[in-house]
Amino acid sequence: MSSATDRPEIKFGPYEVTKQIFLVTAHSFALVNLKPIVPGHILVCPRTAHLRLTDLSAAETADLFTTVQRTQRLLGRCYFSPPGDVSAGGSFTVAVQDGVEAGQTVPHVHVHVIPRTKGDMGASGTDAIYDKMAAEEGNVGGALWDVQRRPSPGGGMARVEDAHRSARTAEQMEAEANRYRALLEDVAGGK
Ligand code: AMP
């Protein structure tokens, strides 16, 4: 696999995210999040900046979700106890906000892969992640849409300006991407 530095620039919608990327496949890439809802919240995207899930070919769709599976195995190693136990060590919220009415704020298909562990939402309960997502105002991801129309909250996924979520520095994100890249070599994709 190539490193982030010897690849051409890669964009997530309008954003240049080359150094945040830790995995590139034939049709997809995975990147660390500017404002993760919980540690390990990453995104998987098609390399072609399709707007909607239905715009993907069969090959792109299969590759996208095989890549999601691989990132799940990776994240299980990093965030679950015992490490890597995806079936018993923890769970995932895997979500696509497919279109503005569903809350999509970056005009490039992206699958949210969010590792979930017991009690991660505190006393509010497991499904509080959806309340948290729906209640947020504004978003960094939608900044470019402001030129025309900022999507109004409609989906369940977290808006990036949630008071509880802070934007990371480029260095923090690059360090996370480097950590994942180093671990990925022995993490498989689909079954
Ligand atoms: P959505 O609201 O479903 O479109 O999700 C957008 C996601 O993109 C959120 O998880 C944001 O935190 C994330 N995001 C926005 N801008 C960036 C960026 N420049 N780099 C990484 N993640 C980003």
Short mmCIF file of C-alpha atoms and ligand atoms in Angstrom, two decimals:
data_model
loop_
_atom_site.label_atom_id
_atom_site.label_comp_id
_atom_site.label_asym_id
_atom_site.label_seq_id
_atom_site.Cartn_x
_atom_site.Cartn_y
_atom_site.Cartn_z
CA MET A 1 0.00 0.00 0.00
CA SER A 2 1.27 3.46 -0.79
CA SER A 3 1.89 6.03 1.92
CA ALA A 4 0.07 9.34 2.14
CA THR A 5 3.13 11.22 0.97
CA ASP A 6 3.72 9.45 -2.35
CA ARG A 7 0.13 9.71 -3.51
CA PRO A 8 -1.49 12.48 -5.47
CA GLU A 9 -3.75 14.82 -3.55
CA ILE A 10 -7.04 13.27 -2.46
CA LYS A 11 -10.15 15.28 -1.72
CA PHE A 12 -13.18 14.54 0.43
CA GLY A 13 -15.75 16.76 -1.26
CA PRO A 14 -14.07 20.16 -1.38
CA TYR A 15 -11.53 19.34 1.35
CA GLU A 16 -7.95 18.24 0.74
CA VAL A 17 -7.47 15.33 3.13
CA THR A 18 -4.45 13.45 1.74
CA LYS A 19 -2.63 13.23 5.08
CA GLN A 20 -5.75 12.09 6.90
CA ILE A 21 -6.08 9.04 4.68
CA PHE A 22 -4.92 5.70 6.03
CA LEU A 23 -6.27 3.29 3.42
CA VAL A 24 -6.68 3.49 -0.35
CA THR A 25 -8.19 0.65 -2.38
CA ALA A 26 -9.17 0.27 -6.04
CA HIS A 27 -12.30 2.38 -5.61
CA SER A 28 -12.33 3.70 -2.06
CA PHE A 29 -10.38 5.50 0.63
CA ALA A 30 -10.68 5.79 4.41
CA LEU A 31 -9.83 8.90 6.39
CA VAL A 32 -9.77 10.08 9.98
CA ASN A 33 -12.42 12.57 11.01
CA LEU A 34 -11.91 16.25 11.70
CA LYS A 35 -14.42 16.05 14.55
CA PRO A 36 -15.04 12.48 15.63
CA ILE A 37 -18.15 11.87 17.74
CA VAL A 38 -16.21 9.24 19.68
CA PRO A 39 -12.57 8.13 19.32
CA GLY A 40 -12.15 6.07 16.17
CA HIS A 41 -15.04 7.64 14.23
CA ILE A 42 -13.72 7.45 10.67
CA LEU A 43 -15.15 7.87 7.17
CA VAL A 44 -14.97 5.62 4.10
CA CYS A 45 -15.54 7.21 0.67
CA PRO A 46 -15.53 6.25 -2.99
CA ARG A 47 -12.48 7.63 -4.80
CA THR A 48 -14.77 9.20 -7.36
CA ALA A 49 -16.62 11.99 -5.58
CA HIS A 50 -20.11 10.69 -6.23
CA LEU A 51 -22.81 12.66 -4.48
CA ARG A 52 -25.24 9.83 -3.79
CA LEU A 53 -24.99 6.16 -2.92
CA THR A 54 -27.08 5.26 -5.97
CA ASP A 55 -24.44 6.88 -8.19
CA LEU A 56 -21.93 4.13 -7.38
CA SER A 57 -21.33 1.21 -9.72
CA ALA A 58 -21.60 -2.35 -8.41
CA ALA A 59 -17.82 -2.58 -8.23
CA GLU A 60 -17.56 0.70 -6.30
CA THR A 61 -20.33 -0.35 -3.92
CA ALA A 62 -18.74 -3.73 -3.20
CA ASP A 63 -15.34 -2.13 -2.68
CA LEU A 64 -16.78 0.59 -0.43
CA PHE A 65 -18.37 -1.89 1.95
CA THR A 66 -15.47 -4.33 1.88
CA THR A 67 -13.36 -1.36 2.92
CA VAL A 68 -15.84 -0.58 5.70
CA GLN A 69 -15.43 -4.16 6.95
CA ARG A 70 -11.68 -3.81 6.93
CA THR A 71 -11.82 -0.58 8.90
CA GLN A 72 -14.12 -2.27 11.42
CA ARG A 73 -11.51 -4.96 12.02
CA LEU A 74 -8.86 -2.29 12.35
CA LEU A 75 -10.88 -0.20 14.77
CA GLY A 76 -11.71 -3.32 16.80
CA ARG A 77 -8.00 -3.74 17.39
CA CYS A 78 -7.66 -0.16 18.56
CA TYR A 79 -10.78 0.42 20.61
CA PHE A 80 -12.26 -2.91 21.75
CA SER A 81 -11.45 -5.10 24.69
CA PRO A 82 -10.20 -7.69 24.08
CA PRO A 83 -8.50 -5.92 21.13
CA GLY A 84 -9.75 -7.04 17.73
CA ASP A 85 -12.77 -8.91 19.00
CA VAL A 86 -15.31 -7.40 16.61
CA SER A 87 -18.03 -9.91 17.48
CA ALA A 88 -17.87 -9.61 21.28
CA GLY A 89 -15.51 -6.76 22.16
CA GLY A 90 -17.71 -3.97 20.85
CA SER A 91 -20.15 -2.82 18.19
CA PHE A 92 -20.39 -0.25 15.41
CA THR A 93 -22.70 2.41 14.21
CA VAL A 94 -22.27 2.31 10.42
CA ALA A 95 -24.21 5.08 8.69
CA VAL A 96 -24.62 6.94 5.43
CA GLN A 97 -26.53 10.20 5.33
CA ASP A 98 -27.46 9.88 1.70
CA GLY A 99 -28.61 13.32 0.59
CA VAL A 100 -29.24 16.72 2.13
CA GLU A 101 -32.65 15.80 3.57
CA ALA A 102 -30.96 12.95 5.41
CA GLY A 103 -28.37 15.32 6.88
CA GLN A 104 -25.52 14.93 4.39
CA THR A 105 -23.28 17.96 4.64
CA VAL A 106 -20.27 17.01 2.51
CA PRO A 107 -21.20 16.45 -1.15
CA HIS A 108 -19.21 13.24 -1.49
CA VAL A 109 -20.62 9.84 -0.44
CA HIS A 110 -19.15 8.82 2.92
CA VAL A 111 -19.83 5.94 5.28
CA HIS A 112 -19.45 6.81 8.96
CA VAL A 113 -17.80 3.95 10.83
CA ILE A 114 -18.14 4.56 14.55
CA PRO A 115 -16.81 2.07 17.10
CA ARG A 116 -19.25 1.63 19.98
CA THR A 117 -18.42 0.33 23.41
CA LYS A 118 -20.51 -0.27 26.51
CA GLY A 119 -21.42 2.99 28.20
CA ASP A 120 -19.86 5.19 25.54
CA MET A 121 -22.83 7.56 25.65
CA GLY A 122 -22.82 7.70 29.43
CA ALA A 123 -26.06 7.78 31.36
CA SER A 124 -28.01 8.87 28.29
CA GLY A 125 -27.95 5.35 26.85
CA THR A 126 -26.75 3.73 23.66
CA ASP A 127 -29.17 5.44 21.28
CA ALA A 128 -28.21 8.88 22.58
CA ILE A 129 -25.75 8.94 19.72
CA TYR A 130 -28.72 9.65 17.44
CA ASP A 131 -30.06 12.46 19.65
CA LYS A 132 -26.60 13.90 19.76
CA MET A 133 -26.46 13.73 16.01
CA ALA A 134 -29.85 15.31 15.40
CA ALA A 135 -29.52 18.12 17.94
CA GLU A 136 -26.42 19.76 16.58
CA GLU A 137 -26.38 23.11 14.85
CA GLY A 138 -24.24 24.00 11.87
CA ASN A 139 -21.30 22.09 10.58
CA VAL A 140 -17.86 22.44 9.15
CA GLY A 141 -18.68 19.89 6.50
CA GLY A 142 -21.41 22.13 5.18
CA ALA A 143 -19.36 25.30 4.98
CA LEU A 144 -19.03 25.11 1.23
CA TRP A 145 -22.77 24.71 0.85
CA ASP A 146 -23.30 28.11 2.44
CA VAL A 147 -22.58 29.66 -0.91
CA GLN A 148 -25.93 28.31 -2.02
CA ARG A 149 -27.89 26.67 0.76
CA ARG A 150 -26.70 25.17 4.01
CA PRO A 151 -28.46 21.86 4.62
CA SER A 152 -30.89 22.12 7.51
CA PRO A 153 -30.71 19.47 10.20
CA GLY A 154 -32.72 16.51 8.99
CA GLY A 155 -30.62 13.45 9.51
CA GLY A 156 -29.40 11.76 12.59
CA MET A 157 -25.67 12.18 12.21
CA ALA A 158 -23.67 14.58 14.27
CA ARG A 159 -23.14 18.08 13.05
CA VAL A 160 -19.52 18.97 13.22
CA GLU A 161 -19.93 22.02 15.48
CA ASP A 162 -21.36 20.10 18.40
CA ALA A 163 -20.08 21.75 21.55
CA HIS A 164 -18.80 18.40 22.74
CA ARG A 165 -16.73 17.80 19.66
CA SER A 166 -13.59 19.73 18.90
CA ALA A 167 -11.77 20.01 15.59
CA ARG A 168 -8.40 18.29 15.71
CA THR A 169 -5.19 19.73 14.38
CA ALA A 170 -3.67 18.46 11.13
CA GLU A 171 -0.88 16.90 13.22
CA GLN A 172 -3.30 15.01 15.45
CA MET A 173 -5.17 13.65 12.47
CA GLU A 174 -1.99 12.66 10.66
CA ALA A 175 -0.73 10.84 13.75
CA GLU A 176 -3.99 8.88 13.97
CA ALA A 177 -3.83 8.02 10.25
CA ASN A 178 -0.21 6.85 10.63
CA ARG A 179 -1.17 4.64 13.57
CA TYR A 180 -3.96 2.97 11.60
CA ARG A 181 -1.80 2.57 8.49
CA ALA A 182 0.84 0.73 10.48
CA LEU A 183 -1.75 -1.69 11.87
CA LEU A 184 -3.57 -2.32 8.61
CA GLU A 185 -1.16 -4.69 6.95
CA ASP A 186 -2.50 -7.73 8.75
CA VAL A 187 -6.14 -6.68 8.79
CA ALA A 188 -8.29 -8.34 6.13
CA GLY A 189 -11.19 -6.89 4.18
CA GLY A 190 -14.27 -8.99 3.41
CA LYS A 191 -14.74 -12.60 4.49
P1 AMP B 1 -22.34 14.23 7.17
O1 AMP B 1 -22.99 15.22 8.10
O2 AMP B 1 -22.99 12.87 7.19
O3 AMP B 1 -22.19 14.78 5.79
O4 AMP B 1 -20.89 13.99 7.75
C1 AMP B 1 -19.80 14.81 7.48
C2 AMP B 1 -18.65 14.25 8.26
O5 AMP B 1 -17.47 14.78 7.71
C3 AMP B 1 -18.65 14.61 9.74
O6 AMP B 1 -18.34 13.45 10.50
C4 AMP B 1 -17.56 15.66 9.85
O7 AMP B 1 -16.93 15.65 11.12
C5 AMP B 1 -16.62 15.19 8.76
N1 AMP B 1 -15.74 16.20 8.18
C6 AMP B 1 -16.09 17.42 7.72
N2 AMP B 1 -15.01 18.04 7.19
C7 AMP B 1 -13.97 17.17 7.31
C8 AMP B 1 -12.59 17.21 6.97
N3 AMP B 1 -12.05 18.26 6.37
N4 AMP B 1 -11.83 16.14 7.26
C9 AMP B 1 -12.37 15.05 7.87
N5 AMP B 1 -13.66 14.96 8.23
C10 AMP B 1 -14.45 16.00 7.96
#
